[in-house]
Short mmCIF file of C-alpha atoms in Angstrom, two decimals:
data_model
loop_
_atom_site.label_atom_id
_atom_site.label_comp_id
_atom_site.label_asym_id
_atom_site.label_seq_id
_atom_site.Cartn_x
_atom_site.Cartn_y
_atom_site.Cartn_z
CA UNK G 1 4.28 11.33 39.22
CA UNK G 2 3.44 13.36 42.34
CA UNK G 3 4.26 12.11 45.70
CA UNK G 4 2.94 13.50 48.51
CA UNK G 5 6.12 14.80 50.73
CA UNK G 6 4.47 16.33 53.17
CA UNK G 7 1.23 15.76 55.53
CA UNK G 8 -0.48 17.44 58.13
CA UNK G 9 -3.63 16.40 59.69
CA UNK G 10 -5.26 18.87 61.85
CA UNK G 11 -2.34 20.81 63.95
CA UNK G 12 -2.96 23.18 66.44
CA UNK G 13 -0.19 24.11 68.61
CA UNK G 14 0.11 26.82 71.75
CA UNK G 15 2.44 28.97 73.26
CA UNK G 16 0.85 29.35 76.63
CA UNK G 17 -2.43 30.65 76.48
CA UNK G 18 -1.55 31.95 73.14
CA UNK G 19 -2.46 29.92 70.36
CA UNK G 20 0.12 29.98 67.08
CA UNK G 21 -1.91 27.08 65.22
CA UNK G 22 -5.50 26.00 65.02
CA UNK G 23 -6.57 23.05 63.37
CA UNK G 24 -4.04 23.22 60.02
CA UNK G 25 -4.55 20.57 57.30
CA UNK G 26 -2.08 20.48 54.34
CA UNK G 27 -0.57 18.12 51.98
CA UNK G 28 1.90 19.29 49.73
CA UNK G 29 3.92 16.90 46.51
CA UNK G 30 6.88 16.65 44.77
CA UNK G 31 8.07 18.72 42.27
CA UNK G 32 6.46 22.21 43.54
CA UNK G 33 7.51 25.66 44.89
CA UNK G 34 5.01 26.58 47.68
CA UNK G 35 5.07 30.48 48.84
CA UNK G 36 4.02 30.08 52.36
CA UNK G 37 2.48 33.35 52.91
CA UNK G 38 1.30 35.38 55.59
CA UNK G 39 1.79 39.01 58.58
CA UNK G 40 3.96 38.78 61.34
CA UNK G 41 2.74 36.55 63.86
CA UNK G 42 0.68 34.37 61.65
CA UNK G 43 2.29 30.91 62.86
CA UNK G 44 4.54 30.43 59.62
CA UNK G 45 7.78 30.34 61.65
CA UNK G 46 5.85 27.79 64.16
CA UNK G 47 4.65 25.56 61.19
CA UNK G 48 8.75 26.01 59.69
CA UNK G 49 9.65 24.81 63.05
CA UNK G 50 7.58 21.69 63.90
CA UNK G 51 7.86 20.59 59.85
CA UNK G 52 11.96 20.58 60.65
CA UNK G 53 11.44 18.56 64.28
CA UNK G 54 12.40 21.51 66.49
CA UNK G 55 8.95 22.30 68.09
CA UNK G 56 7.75 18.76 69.68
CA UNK G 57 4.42 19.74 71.40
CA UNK G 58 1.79 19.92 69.15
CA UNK G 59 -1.30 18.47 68.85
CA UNK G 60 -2.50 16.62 65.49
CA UNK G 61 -0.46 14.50 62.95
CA UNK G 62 2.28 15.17 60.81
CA UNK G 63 4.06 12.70 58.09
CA UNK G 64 7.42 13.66 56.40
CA UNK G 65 7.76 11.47 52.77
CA UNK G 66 5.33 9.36 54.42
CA UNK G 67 6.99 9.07 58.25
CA UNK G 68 6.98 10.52 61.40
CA UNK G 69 9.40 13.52 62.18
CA UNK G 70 12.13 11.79 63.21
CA UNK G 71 15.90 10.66 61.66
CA UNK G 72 14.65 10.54 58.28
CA UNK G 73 12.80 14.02 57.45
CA UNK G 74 16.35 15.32 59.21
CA UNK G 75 17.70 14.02 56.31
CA UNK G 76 15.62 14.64 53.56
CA UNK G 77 14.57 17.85 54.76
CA UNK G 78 17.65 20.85 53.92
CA UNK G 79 16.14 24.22 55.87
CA UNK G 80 17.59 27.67 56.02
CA UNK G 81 16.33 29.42 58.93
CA UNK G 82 16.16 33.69 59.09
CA UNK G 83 19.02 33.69 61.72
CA UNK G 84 22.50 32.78 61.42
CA UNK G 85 23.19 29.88 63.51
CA UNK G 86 26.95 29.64 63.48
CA UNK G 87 29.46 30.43 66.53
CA UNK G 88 31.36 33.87 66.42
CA UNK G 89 34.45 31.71 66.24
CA UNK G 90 33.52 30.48 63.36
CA UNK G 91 35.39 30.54 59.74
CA UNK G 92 33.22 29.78 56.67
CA UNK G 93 35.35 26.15 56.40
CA UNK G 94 34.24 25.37 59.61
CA UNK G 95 30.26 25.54 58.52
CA UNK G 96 31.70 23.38 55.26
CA UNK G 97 33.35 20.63 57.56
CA UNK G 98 30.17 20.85 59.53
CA UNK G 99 27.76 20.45 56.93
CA UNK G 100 29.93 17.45 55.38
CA UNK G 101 30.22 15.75 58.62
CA UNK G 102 26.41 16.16 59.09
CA UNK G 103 24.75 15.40 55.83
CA UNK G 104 25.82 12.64 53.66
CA UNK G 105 24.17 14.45 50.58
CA UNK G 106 26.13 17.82 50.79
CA UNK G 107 28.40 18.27 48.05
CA UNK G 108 31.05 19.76 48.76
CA UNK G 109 32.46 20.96 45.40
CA UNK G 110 29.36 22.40 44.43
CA UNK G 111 28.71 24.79 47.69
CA UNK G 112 32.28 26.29 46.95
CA UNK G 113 31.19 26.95 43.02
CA UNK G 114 28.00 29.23 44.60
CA UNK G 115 30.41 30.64 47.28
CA UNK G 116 32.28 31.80 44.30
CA UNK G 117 29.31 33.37 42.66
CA UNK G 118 28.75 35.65 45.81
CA UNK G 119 32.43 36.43 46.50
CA UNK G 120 32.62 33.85 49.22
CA UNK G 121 35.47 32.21 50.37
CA UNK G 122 36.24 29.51 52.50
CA UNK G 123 38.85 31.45 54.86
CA UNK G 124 36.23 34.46 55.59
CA UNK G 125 35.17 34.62 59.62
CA UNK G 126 31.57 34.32 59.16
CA UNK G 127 31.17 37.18 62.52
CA UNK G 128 32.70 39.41 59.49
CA UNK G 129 30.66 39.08 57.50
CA UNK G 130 27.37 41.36 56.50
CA UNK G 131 23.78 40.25 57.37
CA UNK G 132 23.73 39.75 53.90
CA UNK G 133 26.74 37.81 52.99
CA UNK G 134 25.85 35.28 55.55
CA UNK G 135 22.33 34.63 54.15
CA UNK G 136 24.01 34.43 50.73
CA UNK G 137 26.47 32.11 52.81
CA UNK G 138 23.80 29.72 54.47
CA UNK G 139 21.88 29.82 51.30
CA UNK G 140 24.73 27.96 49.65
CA UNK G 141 25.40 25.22 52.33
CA UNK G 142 21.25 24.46 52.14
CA UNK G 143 21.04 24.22 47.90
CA UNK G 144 24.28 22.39 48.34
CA UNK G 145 22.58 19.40 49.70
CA UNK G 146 20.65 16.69 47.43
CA UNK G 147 17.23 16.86 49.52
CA UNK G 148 13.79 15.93 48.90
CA UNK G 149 12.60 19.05 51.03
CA UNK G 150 14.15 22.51 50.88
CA UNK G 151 12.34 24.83 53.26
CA UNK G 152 13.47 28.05 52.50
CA UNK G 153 12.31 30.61 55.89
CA UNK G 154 13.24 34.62 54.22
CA UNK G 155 16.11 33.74 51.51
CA UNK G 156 15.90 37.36 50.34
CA UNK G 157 15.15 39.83 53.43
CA UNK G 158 18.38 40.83 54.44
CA UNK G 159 20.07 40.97 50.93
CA UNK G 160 19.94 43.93 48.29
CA UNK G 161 17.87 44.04 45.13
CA UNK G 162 20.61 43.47 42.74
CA UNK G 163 21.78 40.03 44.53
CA UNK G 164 18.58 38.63 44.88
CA UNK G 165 17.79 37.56 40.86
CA UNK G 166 21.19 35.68 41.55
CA UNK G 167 19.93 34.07 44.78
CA UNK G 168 16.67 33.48 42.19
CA UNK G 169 19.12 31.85 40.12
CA UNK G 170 20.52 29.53 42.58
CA UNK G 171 17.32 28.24 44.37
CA UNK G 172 15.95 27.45 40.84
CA UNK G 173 18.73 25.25 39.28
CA UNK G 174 20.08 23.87 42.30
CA UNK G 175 17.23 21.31 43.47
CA UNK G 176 15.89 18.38 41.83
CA UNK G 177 12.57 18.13 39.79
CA UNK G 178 11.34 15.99 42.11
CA UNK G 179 12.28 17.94 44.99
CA UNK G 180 10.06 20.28 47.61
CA UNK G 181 10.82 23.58 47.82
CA UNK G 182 8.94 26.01 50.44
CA UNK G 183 9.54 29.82 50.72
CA UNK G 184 8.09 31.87 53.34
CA UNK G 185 8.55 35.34 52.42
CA UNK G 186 7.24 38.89 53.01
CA UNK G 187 8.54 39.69 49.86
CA UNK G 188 6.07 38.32 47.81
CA UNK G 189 6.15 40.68 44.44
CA UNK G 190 10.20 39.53 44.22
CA UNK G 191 9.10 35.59 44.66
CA UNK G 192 5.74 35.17 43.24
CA UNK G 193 6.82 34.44 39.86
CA UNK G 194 8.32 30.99 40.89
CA UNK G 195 5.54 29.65 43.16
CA UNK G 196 3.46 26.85 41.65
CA UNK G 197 1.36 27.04 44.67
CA UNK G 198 0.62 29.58 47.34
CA UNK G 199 -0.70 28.80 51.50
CA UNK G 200 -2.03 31.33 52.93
CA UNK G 201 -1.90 31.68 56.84
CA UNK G 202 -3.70 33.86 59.47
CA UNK G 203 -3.60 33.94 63.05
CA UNK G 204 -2.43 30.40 62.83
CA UNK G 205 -5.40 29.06 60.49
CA UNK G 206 -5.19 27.94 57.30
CA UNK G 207 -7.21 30.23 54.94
CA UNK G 208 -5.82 29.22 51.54
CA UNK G 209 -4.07 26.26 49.30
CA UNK G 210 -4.13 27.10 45.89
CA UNK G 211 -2.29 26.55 42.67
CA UNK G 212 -1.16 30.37 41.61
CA UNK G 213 -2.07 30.37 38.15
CA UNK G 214 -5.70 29.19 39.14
CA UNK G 215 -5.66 32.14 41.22
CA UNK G 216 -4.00 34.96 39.05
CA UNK G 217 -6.89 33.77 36.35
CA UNK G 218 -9.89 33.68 39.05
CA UNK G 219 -9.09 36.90 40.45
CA UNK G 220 -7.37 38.62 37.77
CA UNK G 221 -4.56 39.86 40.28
CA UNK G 222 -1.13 38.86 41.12
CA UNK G 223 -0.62 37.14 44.09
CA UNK G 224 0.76 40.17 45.50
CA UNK G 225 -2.42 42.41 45.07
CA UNK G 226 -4.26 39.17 45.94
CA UNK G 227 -2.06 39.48 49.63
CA UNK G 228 -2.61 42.77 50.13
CA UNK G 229 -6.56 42.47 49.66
CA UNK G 230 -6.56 38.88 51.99
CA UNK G 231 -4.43 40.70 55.08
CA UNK G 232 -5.31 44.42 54.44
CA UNK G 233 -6.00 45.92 57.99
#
């Protein structure tokens, strides 16, 4: 059965006199991958943002697994930003002890397993590390976690094409049936495969919520020529 994980109710937030969100409505259920989709600029990082409690001043409504952003969608929600957050002083045992100090679902045991799989190691300095061995890094601390909501903010930009069927791999057996998983991606032809349903964003509205197989059999496209023709110039 389907629960409904996460609610919005008309959201509109500004920057300013610049507006990033106008008026979004969205509920999305258990046991889905969502590709949230959409240019530069189009508000997805400002809808990531607000869903994971760090933008506060919006207008409109918005329930996490039923409650208000607050202590408990911190702690069902497991998010993976597109920047590295950790301290230049920083070894990759310090994010574990972090993580395991913070979230009472991390396991432990199981981050160092994908570590391994990327030829991570808990004494590396994360500054040393490439752009792309610190998303593979981060990627591992956030699918280490048992969470109701994954939201998943460019897992595969700054990693090559060869690593990023394992990184696939790892988002897709490391999260419970049950479980939310958003991806906002500009790589949509490397992704689209695992969506089960696809929002659409642009210039902060809401212009599509639909389930991708509907949409590959309506419009005889993938959702990738379907993108292109939506946000062509």
């Amino acid at each position: 059965m389907e629960n409904e994980l996460i609610k919005i109710e008309d959201l509109s937030m500004t920057y300013g006199k610049k507006i990033a969100l106008t008026n979004i409505s969205l509920s999305l259920t258990s046991g889905k991958i969502i590709g949230l989709l959409g240019p530069n600029g189009s508000g997805k990082t400002t809808l990531i943002k607000i869903l994971n409690g760090l933008l506060k001043a919006y207008h409109g409504n918005v329930l996490i697994d039923g409650q208000p952003i607050g202590v408990h969608s911190r702690e069902i929600i497991s998010y993976l930003p597109d920047e590295s957050y950790f301290l230049d002083w920083m070894h990759a045992k310090d994010a574990l002890s972090m993580f395991r100090e913070l979230y009472s679902d991390f396991q432990y045991a199981h981050c160092i397993e994908l570590m391994t799989r990327f030829n991570l190691t808990p004494e590396m300095k994360i500054k040393s590390m490439s752009k792309g061995m610190r998303e593979k890094f981060q990627l591992c601390l956030v699918m280490s976690r048992k969470a109701k909501i994954y939201i998943l903010d460019e897992p595969i930009a700054g990693v090559d094409p060869a690593a990023r069927e394992v990184i696939l791999d790892v988002i897709l057996n490391n999260y419970a049936e049950d479980a939310l998983v958003i991806i906002s991606t500009h790589l949509i032809s490397d992704l689209e495969t695992i969506f089960d349903e696809v929002v659409f964003i642009k210039e902060g509205k809401l212009i599509m919520h639909e389930n991708t197989e509907t949409l590959r059999n309506d419009r005889h496209m993938s959702i990738d020529e379907l993108f292109r023709e939506v946000f062509k110039c």
